CSV table of C-alpha atoms and ligand atoms in Angstrom, one decimal:
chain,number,residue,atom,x,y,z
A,1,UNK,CA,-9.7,18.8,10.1
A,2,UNK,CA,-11.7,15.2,11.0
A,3,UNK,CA,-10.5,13.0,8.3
A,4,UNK,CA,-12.8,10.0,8.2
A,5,UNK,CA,-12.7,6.1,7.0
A,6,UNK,CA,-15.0,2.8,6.9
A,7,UNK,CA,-13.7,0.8,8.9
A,8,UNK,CA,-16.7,-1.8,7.6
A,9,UNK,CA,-15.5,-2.3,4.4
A,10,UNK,CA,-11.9,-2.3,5.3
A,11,UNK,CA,-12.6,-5.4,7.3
A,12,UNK,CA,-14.2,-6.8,4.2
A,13,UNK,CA,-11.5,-6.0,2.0
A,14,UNK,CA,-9.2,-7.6,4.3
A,15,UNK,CA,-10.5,-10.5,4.9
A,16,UNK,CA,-11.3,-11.1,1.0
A,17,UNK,CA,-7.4,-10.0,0.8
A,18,UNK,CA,-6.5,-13.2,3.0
A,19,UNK,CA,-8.5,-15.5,1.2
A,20,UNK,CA,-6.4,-14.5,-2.0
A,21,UNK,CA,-3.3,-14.6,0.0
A,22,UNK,CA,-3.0,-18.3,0.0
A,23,UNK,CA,-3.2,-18.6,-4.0
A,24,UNK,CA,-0.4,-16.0,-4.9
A,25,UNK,CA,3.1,-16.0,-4.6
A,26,UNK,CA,3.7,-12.2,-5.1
A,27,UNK,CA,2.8,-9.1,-4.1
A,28,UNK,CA,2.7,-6.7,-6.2
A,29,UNK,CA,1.8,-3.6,-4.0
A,30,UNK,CA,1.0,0.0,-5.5
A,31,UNK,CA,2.1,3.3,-3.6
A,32,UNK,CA,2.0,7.1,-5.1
A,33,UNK,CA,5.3,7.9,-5.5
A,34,UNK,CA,4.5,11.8,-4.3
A,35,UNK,CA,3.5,10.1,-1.2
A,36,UNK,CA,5.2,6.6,-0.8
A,37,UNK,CA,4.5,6.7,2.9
A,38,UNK,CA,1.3,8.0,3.5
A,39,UNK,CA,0.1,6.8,0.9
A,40,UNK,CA,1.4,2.5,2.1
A,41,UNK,CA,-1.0,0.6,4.1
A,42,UNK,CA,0.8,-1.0,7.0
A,43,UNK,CA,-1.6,-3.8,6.6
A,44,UNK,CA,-0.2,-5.7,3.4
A,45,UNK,CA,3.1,-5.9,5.7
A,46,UNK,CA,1.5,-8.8,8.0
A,47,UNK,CA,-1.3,-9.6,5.2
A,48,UNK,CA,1.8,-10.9,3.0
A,49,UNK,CA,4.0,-11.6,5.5
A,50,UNK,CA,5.5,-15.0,3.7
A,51,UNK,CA,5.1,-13.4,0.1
A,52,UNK,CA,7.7,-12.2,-1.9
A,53,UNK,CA,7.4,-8.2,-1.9
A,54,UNK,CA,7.6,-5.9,-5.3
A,55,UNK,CA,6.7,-1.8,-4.2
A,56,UNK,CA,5.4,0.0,-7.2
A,57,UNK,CA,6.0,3.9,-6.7
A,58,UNK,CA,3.4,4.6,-9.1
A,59,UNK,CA,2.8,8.1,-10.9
A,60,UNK,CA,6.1,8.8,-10.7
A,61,UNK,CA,5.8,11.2,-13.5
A,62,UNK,CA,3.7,13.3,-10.9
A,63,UNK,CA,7.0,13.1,-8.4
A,64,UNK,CA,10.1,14.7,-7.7
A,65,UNK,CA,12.3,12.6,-9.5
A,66,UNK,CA,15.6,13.5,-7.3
A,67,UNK,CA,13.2,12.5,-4.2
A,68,UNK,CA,11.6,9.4,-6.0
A,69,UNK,CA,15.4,8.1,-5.8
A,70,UNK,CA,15.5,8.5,-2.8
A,71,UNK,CA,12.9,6.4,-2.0
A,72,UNK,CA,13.6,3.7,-4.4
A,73,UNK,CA,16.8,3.2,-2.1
A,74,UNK,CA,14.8,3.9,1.3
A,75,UNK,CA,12.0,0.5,0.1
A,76,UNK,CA,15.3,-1.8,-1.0
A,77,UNK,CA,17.1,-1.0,2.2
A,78,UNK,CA,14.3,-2.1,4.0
A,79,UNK,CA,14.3,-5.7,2.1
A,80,UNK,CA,11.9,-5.0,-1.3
A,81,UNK,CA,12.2,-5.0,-4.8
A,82,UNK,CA,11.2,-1.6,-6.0
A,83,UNK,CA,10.0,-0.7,-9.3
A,84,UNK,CA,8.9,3.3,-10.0
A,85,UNK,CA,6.5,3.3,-13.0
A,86,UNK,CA,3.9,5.6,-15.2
A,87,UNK,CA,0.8,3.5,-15.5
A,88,UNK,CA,-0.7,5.6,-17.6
A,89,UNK,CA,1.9,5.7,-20.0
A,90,UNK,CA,3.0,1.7,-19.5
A,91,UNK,CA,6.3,3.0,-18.7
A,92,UNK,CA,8.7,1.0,-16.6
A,93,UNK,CA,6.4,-2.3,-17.1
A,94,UNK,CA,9.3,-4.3,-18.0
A,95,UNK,CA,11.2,-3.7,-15.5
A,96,UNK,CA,8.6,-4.7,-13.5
A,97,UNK,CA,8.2,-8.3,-15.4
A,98,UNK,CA,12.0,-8.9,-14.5
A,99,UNK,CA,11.8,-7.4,-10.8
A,100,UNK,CA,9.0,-10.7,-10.2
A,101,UNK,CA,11.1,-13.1,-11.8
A,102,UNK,CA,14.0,-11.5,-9.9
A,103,UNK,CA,11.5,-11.9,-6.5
A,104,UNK,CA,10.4,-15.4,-7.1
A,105,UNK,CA,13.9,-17.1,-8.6
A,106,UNK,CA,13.6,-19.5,-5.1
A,107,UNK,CA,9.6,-20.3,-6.0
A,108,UNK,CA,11.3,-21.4,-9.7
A,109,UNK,CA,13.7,-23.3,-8.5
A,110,UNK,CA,11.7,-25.6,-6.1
A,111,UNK,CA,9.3,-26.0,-9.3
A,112,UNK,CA,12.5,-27.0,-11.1
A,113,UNK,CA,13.2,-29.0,-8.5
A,114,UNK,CA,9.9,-31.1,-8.2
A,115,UNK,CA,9.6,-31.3,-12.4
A,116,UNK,CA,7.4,-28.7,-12.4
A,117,UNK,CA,8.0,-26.4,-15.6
A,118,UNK,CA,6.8,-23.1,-16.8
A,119,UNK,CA,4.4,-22.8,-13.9
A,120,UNK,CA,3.4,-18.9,-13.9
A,121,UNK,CA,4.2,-16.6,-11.1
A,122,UNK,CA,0.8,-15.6,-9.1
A,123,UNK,CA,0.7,-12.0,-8.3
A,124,UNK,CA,-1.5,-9.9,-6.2
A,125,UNK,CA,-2.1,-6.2,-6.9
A,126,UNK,CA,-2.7,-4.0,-3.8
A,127,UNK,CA,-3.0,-0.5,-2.8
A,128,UNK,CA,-5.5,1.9,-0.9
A,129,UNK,CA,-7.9,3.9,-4.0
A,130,UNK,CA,-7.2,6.1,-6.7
A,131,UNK,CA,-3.2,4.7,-6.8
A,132,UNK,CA,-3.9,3.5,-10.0
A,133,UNK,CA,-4.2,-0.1,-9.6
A,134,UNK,CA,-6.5,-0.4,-12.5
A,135,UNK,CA,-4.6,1.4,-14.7
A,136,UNK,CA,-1.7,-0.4,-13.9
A,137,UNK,CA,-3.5,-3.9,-14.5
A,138,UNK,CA,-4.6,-3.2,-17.8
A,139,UNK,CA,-1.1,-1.3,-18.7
A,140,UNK,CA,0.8,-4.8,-17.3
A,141,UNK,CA,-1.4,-7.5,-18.9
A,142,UNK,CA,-1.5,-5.3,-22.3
A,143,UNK,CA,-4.9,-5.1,-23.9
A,144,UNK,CA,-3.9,-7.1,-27.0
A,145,UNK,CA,-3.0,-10.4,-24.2
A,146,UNK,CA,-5.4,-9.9,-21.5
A,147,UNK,CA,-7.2,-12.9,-21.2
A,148,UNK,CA,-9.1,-13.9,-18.3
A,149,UNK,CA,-10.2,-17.4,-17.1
A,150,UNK,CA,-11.3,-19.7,-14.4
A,151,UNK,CA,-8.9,-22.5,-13.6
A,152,UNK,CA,-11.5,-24.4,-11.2
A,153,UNK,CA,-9.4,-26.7,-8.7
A,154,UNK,CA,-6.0,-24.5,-9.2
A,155,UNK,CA,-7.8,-21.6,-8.4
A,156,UNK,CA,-10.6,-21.8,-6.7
A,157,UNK,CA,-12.3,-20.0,-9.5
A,158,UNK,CA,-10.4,-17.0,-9.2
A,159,UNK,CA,-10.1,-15.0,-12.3
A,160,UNK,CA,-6.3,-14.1,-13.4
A,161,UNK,CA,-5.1,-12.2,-16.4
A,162,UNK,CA,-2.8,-14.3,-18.3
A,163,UNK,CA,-0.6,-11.8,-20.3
A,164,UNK,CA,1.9,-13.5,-20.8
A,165,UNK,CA,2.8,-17.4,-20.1
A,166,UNK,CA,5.4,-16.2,-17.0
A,167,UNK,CA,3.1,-13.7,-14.7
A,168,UNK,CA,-0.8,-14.2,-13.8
A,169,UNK,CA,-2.6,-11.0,-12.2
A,170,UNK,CA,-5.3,-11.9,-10.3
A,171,UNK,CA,-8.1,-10.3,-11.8
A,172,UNK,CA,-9.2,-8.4,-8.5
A,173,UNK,CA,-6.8,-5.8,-7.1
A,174,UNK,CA,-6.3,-5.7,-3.3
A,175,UNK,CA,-8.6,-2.3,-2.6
A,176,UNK,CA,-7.4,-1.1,1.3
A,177,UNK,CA,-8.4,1.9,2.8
A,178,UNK,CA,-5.4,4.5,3.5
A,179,UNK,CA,-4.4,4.5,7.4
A,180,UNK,CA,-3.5,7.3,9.0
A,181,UNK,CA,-2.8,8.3,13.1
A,182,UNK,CA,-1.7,11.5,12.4
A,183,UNK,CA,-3.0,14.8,10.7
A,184,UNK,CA,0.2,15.2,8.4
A,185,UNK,CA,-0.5,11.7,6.7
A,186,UNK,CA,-4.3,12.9,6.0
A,187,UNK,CA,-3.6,16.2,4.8
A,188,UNK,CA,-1.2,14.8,2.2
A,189,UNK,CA,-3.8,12.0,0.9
A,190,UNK,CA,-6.0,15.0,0.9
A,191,UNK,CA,-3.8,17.3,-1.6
A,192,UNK,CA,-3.5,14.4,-3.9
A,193,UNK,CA,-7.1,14.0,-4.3
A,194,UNK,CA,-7.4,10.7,-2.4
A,195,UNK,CA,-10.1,12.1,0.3
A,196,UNK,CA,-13.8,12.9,-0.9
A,197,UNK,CA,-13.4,16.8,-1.0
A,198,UNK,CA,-17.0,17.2,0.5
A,199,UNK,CA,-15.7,16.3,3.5
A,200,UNK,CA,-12.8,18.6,3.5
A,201,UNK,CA,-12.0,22.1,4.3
A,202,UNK,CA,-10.7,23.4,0.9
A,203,UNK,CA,-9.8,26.9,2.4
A,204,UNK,CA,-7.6,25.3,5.1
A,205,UNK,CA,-6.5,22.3,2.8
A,206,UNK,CA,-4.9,25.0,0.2
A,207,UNK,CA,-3.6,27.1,2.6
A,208,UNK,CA,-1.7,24.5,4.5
A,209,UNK,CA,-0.7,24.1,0.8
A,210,UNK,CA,0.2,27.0,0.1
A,211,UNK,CA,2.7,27.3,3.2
A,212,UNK,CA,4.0,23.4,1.8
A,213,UNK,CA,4.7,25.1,-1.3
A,214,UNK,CA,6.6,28.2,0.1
A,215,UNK,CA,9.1,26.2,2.4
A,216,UNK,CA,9.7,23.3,-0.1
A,217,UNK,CA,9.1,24.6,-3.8
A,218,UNK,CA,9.8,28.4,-3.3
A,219,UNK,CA,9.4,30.3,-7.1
A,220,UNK,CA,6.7,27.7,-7.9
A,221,UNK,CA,3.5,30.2,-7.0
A,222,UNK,CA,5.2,32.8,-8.7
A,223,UNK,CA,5.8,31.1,-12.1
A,224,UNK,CA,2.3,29.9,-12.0
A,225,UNK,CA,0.3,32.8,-10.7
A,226,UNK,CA,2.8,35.1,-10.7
A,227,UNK,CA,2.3,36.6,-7.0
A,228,UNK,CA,4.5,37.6,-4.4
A,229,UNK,CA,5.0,34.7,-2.7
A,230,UNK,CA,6.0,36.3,1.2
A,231,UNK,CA,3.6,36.7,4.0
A,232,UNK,CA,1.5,34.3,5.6
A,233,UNK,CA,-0.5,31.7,3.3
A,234,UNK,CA,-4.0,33.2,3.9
A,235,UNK,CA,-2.6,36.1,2.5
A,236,UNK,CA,-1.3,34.6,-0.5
A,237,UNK,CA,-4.1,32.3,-1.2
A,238,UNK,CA,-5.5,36.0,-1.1
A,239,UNK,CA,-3.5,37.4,-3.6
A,240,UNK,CA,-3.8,33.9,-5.9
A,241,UNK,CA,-7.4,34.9,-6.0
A,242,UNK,CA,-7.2,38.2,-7.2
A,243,UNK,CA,-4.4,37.1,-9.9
A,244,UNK,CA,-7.1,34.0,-11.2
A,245,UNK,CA,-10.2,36.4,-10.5
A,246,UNK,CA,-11.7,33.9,-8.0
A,247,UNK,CA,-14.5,36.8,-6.5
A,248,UNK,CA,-17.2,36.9,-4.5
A,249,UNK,CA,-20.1,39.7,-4.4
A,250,UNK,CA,-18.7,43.4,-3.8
A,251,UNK,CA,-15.3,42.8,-5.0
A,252,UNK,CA,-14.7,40.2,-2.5
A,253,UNK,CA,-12.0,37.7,-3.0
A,254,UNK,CA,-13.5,33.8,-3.0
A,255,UNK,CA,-10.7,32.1,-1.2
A,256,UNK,CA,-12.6,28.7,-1.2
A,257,UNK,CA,-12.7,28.9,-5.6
A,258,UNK,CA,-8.9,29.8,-5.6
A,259,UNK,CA,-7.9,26.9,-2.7
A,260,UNK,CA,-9.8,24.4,-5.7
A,261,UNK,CA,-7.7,26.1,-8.4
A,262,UNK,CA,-4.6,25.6,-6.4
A,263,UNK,CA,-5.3,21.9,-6.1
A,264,UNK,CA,-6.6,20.9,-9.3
A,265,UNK,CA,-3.4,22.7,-11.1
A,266,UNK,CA,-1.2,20.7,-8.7
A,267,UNK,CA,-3.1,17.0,-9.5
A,268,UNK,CA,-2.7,17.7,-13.0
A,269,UNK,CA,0.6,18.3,-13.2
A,270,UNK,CA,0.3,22.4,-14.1
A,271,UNK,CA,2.4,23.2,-11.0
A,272,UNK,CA,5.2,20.3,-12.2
A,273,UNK,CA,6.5,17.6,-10.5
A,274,UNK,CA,6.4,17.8,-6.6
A,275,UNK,CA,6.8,15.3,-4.0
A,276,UNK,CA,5.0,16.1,-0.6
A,277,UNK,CA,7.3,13.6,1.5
A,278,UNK,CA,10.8,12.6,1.5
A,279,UNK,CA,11.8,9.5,3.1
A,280,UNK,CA,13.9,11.8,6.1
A,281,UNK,CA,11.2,13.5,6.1
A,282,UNK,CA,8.3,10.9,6.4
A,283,UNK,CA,6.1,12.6,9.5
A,284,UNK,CA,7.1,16.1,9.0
A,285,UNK,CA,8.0,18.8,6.8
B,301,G4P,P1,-7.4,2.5,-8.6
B,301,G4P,O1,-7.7,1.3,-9.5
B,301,G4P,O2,-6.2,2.2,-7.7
B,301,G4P,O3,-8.5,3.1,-7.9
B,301,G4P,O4,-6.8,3.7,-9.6
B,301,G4P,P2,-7.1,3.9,-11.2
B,301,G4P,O5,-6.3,2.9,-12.0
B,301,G4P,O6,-8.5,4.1,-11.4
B,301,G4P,O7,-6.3,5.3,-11.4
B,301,G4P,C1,-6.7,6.5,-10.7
B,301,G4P,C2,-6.3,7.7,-11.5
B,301,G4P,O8,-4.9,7.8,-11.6
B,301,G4P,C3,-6.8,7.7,-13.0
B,301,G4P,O9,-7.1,9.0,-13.4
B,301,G4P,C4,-5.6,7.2,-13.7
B,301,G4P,O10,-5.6,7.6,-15.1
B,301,G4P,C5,-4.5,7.9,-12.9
B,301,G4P,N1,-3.2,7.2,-13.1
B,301,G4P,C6,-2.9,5.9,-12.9
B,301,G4P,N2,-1.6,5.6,-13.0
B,301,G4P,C7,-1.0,6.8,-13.3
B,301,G4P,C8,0.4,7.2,-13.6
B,301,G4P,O11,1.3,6.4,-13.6
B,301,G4P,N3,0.6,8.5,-13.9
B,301,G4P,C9,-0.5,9.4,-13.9
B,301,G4P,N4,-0.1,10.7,-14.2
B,301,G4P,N5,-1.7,9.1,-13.6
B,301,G4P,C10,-2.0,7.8,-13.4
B,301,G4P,P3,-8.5,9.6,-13.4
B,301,G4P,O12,-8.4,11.1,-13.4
B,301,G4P,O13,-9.4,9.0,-12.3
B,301,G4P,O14,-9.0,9.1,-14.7
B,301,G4P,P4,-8.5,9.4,-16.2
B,301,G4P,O15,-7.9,10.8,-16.2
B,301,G4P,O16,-7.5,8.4,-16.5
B,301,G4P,O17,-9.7,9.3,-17.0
C-alpha cells in the first residue's frame, strides 16, 4: 500500500510552527496513546528544541491501559513530563495543569528573580490530525473561562486562551502531518482512522488487522463476531462476513463491507481497549 502526504503544507505548518516557537515557553505535544509512536512527529523534537516538553498520550480510554503504562515510563525515561488524558471526557486535565507548572518551575523562578510576578506560562499545543488537539483545547481552557485576546506588543497579536491566570494556550494548535519511513507506521495511522480511507485498500488494511488481532488480542474476534478465529486472515475476514451478512450478488461474501465493519467497531471502542504498539515493540509486532 502507497501511503501519501503533502509535503506543501507541511512546510507551511512548520514554518508558522517556528514563528510561534519564540513566544511560548511550553510544549504541550499531543500523541494517541494506541499509537504513541507512530502517531509522534519527529519534527517537534528539533522545532522545540530549547522548550520545556509535556507528552499528552491522548485517548487513552481507547488504549491498553497495562501498555499505556508502559509508555508513560518509556516518554519520562527519555527526559519528558508525561501526562495520559481523555479529552473528550476532560479527564486527567489537572494533572496536566501541575505537570506545566512542574516543567516550567526554572522559567518561575528567573521571573521571581527579576520581580516579575504571576506571569503566565505560554504553551503550545501540537500534534499531527485527528489526535484531538481541539478537543483537548477546549476540555483544558473550560468553556465557562475560555477567553481569547490579543496582547499587541507581548504577543505579536497572537490569540491565547486565558483559562486560568497561570497557563495561556495559544489559540492555534501546532497541525503536523504524521511521518512515516516505513509501512508498519502507516498501516497503524491507517487503522486508527488517521489516513483518508479513499486512498486505502480496505480489504488489505482489515486483513492485516485481522492477523494484528489474532497474534496480539486472541478471543477478541470471537466475542465480537463470534467466529472461529484459526486460519489465515482472508479467511476469517471471510467468515466475519458471513456472521455480519456483508454479501455481494449470488451469495457472495463482500469482504471490502466487512474489512469497514471491522474498523469502525475498533475506532469506536466496540472491540475494547487495544493498543497497536508497545514501546519494545515500536517497529514491529
Ligand atoms: P484535532 O484537533 O487534533 O484534529 O482533533 P479533534 O480535537 O478534532 O479530535 C478528533 C476526534 O477525536 C474527535 O472525534 C474527538 O471527539 C475525538 N477525541 C479527542 N480526544 C479524545 C479522547 O480523549 N478520547 C476519545 N475517545 N476521543 C477523543 P470525531 O469523531 O471526529 O468527532 P466527535 O465524535 O467528537 O463529534
Amino acid at each position: 500500500m502507497d501511503f501519501q502526504w503533502y509535503p506543501g503544507h507541511m512546510t507551511k505548518a512548520k514554518r508558522m510552527m517556528q514563528e510561534n516557537i519564540k513566544l511560548i515557553d511550553i510544549m504541550v505535544e499531543l500523541v494517541d496513546a494506541r499509537v504513541p509512536y507512530s502517531s509522534k512527529n519527529p519534527d517537534i523534537d528539533e522545532l522545540a528544541r530549547n522548550k520545556s516538553r509535556l507528552i499528552i498520550l491522548n485517548k487513552e480510554d481507547m488504549a491498553d491501559p497495562e501498555i499505556t503504562k508502559g509508555w508513560e515510563q518509556y516518554y519520562k525515561e527519555q527526559g519528558f513530563f508525561v501526562a495520559k488524558v481523555n479529552s473528550q471526557r476532560g479527564a486527567g486535565m489537572k494533572e496536566v495543569r501541575k505537570l506545566i507548572e512542574e516543567a516550567c518551575k526554572e522559567k518561575r523562578e528567573r521571573d521571581r528573580k527579576r520581580g516579575i510576578l504571576n506571569r503566565p506560562i505560554r504553551a503550545m499545543v501540537a500534534g499531527i490530525p485527528n489526535v484531538g488537539k481541539s478537543t483537548f483545547i477546549n476540555s483544558f481552557a473550560g468553556k465557562a473561562c475560555a477567553k481569547t485576546g490579543n496582547k499587541p506588543g507581548l504577543t505579536k497579536g497572537k490569540k491565547w486562551n486565558k483559562n486560568n491566570k497561570n497557563v495561556e494556550l495559544l489559540d492555534t494548535p501546532g497541525i503536523l502531518w504524521p511521518k512515516f519511513d516505513d509501512q508498519t507506521v502507516g498501516l497503524r495511522l491507517a487503522w486508527i482512522g488517521s489516513i483518508r480511507e479513499e486512498i486505502l485498500n480496505v480489504s488489505e488494511l482489515s486483513e492485516e488487522f485481522a492477523a494484528f488481532l489474532q497474534e496480539n488480542y486472541p478471543g477478541i474476534l470471537h466475542a465480537r463476531y463470534g467466529v472461529e478465529e484459526a486460519g489465515t486472515p482472508p479467511e476469517v475476514m471471510e467468515r466475519i462476513a458471513r456472521a455480519r451478512g456483508c454479501l455481494a450478488k449470488g451469495n457472495q461474501t463482500d469482504v471490502e463491507k466487512a474489512g469497514s465493519l471491522l474498523l469502525e467497531d475498533y475506532r469506536s471502542l466496540r472491540l475494547g481497549r487495544i493498543s497497536l504498539e508497545s514501546p519494545d515493540s515500536r517497529k514491529d509486532f
